XYZ file of C-alpha atoms in Angstrom:
125
model
C 8.849 -2.848 28.882
C 9.557 -0.907 25.672
C 8.382 -3.888 23.597
C 5.092 -4.063 25.526
C 4.447 -0.364 24.940
C 5.188 -0.792 21.231
C 2.845 -3.787 21.043
C -0.012 -1.880 22.702
C 0.598 1.163 20.474
C 0.705 -1.079 17.396
C -2.577 -2.755 18.301
C -4.231 0.631 18.859
C -2.883 1.954 15.538
C -4.063 -1.188 13.749
C -7.524 -0.909 15.284
C -7.736 2.752 14.240
C -7.019 1.830 10.620
C -9.318 -1.208 10.662
C -12.079 0.988 12.085
C -11.406 3.668 9.460
C -11.518 1.120 6.654
C -14.739 -0.476 7.902
C -16.333 2.944 8.329
C -15.651 3.747 4.670
C -17.718 0.693 3.715
C -20.501 0.813 6.325
C -20.642 4.524 7.344
C -21.452 3.826 11.001
C -19.607 6.858 12.419
C -21.733 9.997 11.980
C -20.112 12.913 10.173
C -19.706 15.910 12.495
C -21.870 18.839 11.403
C -19.105 21.400 11.997
C -16.549 20.127 9.473
C -14.482 22.855 7.805
C -15.849 23.677 4.365
C -12.445 22.986 2.812
C -12.498 19.446 4.241
C -15.998 18.890 2.874
C -14.712 19.942 -0.570
C -11.775 17.536 -0.341
C -14.012 14.642 0.751
C -16.521 15.422 -1.984
C -13.736 15.433 -4.573
C -12.463 12.078 -3.305
C -15.969 10.619 -3.483
C -16.295 11.698 -7.130
C -13.664 9.105 -8.033
C -15.848 6.074 -7.438
C -13.048 3.558 -6.949
C -10.766 5.631 -4.718
C -12.517 5.422 -1.336
C -13.072 1.648 -1.572
C -9.391 1.267 -2.468
C -8.330 3.362 0.526
C -10.673 1.327 2.729
C -9.204 -1.977 1.537
C -5.653 -0.693 2.040
C -6.512 0.491 5.566
C -8.156 -2.833 6.426
C -5.384 -4.960 4.942
C -2.604 -2.873 6.479
C -4.347 -2.797 9.859
C -4.775 -6.562 9.935
C -1.138 -7.077 8.937
C -0.038 -4.775 11.759
C -1.740 -7.125 14.208
C 0.297 -10.120 12.999
C 3.896 -9.791 14.269
C 5.367 -11.725 11.338
C 3.793 -9.313 8.820
C 3.994 -6.104 10.867
C 6.727 -4.604 8.652
C 4.611 -5.176 5.535
C 1.557 -3.684 7.219
C 3.530 -0.586 8.182
C 4.736 -0.089 4.606
C 1.186 -0.494 3.299
C -0.212 2.008 5.819
C 2.596 4.569 5.316
C 1.175 6.349 2.204
C -2.253 6.567 3.845
C -0.638 8.102 6.937
C 1.165 10.684 4.769
C -2.193 11.662 3.266
C -3.754 11.924 6.716
C -0.902 14.153 7.873
C -1.190 16.447 4.848
C -4.965 16.790 5.210
C -4.665 17.645 8.896
C -1.734 19.994 8.365
C -3.520 21.977 5.653
C -7.289 21.631 5.999
C -8.397 20.156 9.345
C -5.733 21.413 11.731
C -7.685 20.355 14.830
C -6.869 16.695 14.113
C -3.156 17.307 13.614
C -2.022 16.287 17.138
C -3.631 12.846 16.803
C -2.243 12.446 13.284
C 1.243 13.259 14.570
C 0.947 10.711 17.392
C -0.231 8.025 14.955
C 2.627 8.913 12.603
C 5.161 8.606 15.402
C 3.802 5.165 16.299
C 3.997 4.091 12.657
C 7.559 5.400 12.332
C 8.479 3.575 15.538
C 7.117 0.333 14.097
C 9.070 0.926 10.906
C 12.241 1.695 12.866
C 11.888 -1.539 14.831
C 11.592 -3.425 11.532
C 14.353 -1.547 9.692
C 16.427 -4.716 9.204
C 13.622 -6.160 7.067
C 13.498 -3.017 4.953
C 17.260 -2.940 4.483
C 17.041 -6.370 2.876
C 14.956 -4.786 0.117
C 17.698 -2.268 -0.639
C 20.651 -4.654 -0.547
């Protein structure tokens, strides 16, 4: 039962990141008009670096797809991890209303990483 819950949570996490990556390329999700001004400043600053948002989008897409493939799930989790840290920091400091969702997604990612810890330990040894 625990494995089924983890699989469903992993698929949902992967789809969230795939959707986020695709949205950075195609802008199909409308921007809410009531964004905090601090968040608008952060997003504007990120957009000034012309290569950064496409890079984040590719990393989100690649990591999300890898999360869907059980053989490469550990690699996908490692690829997504720095993006998730950034999401957590943004929501902890600027857009606090999204913090609960960011925490839930982080817990799912950490759970995936914990389940694949044997693969990571091979890197250290």
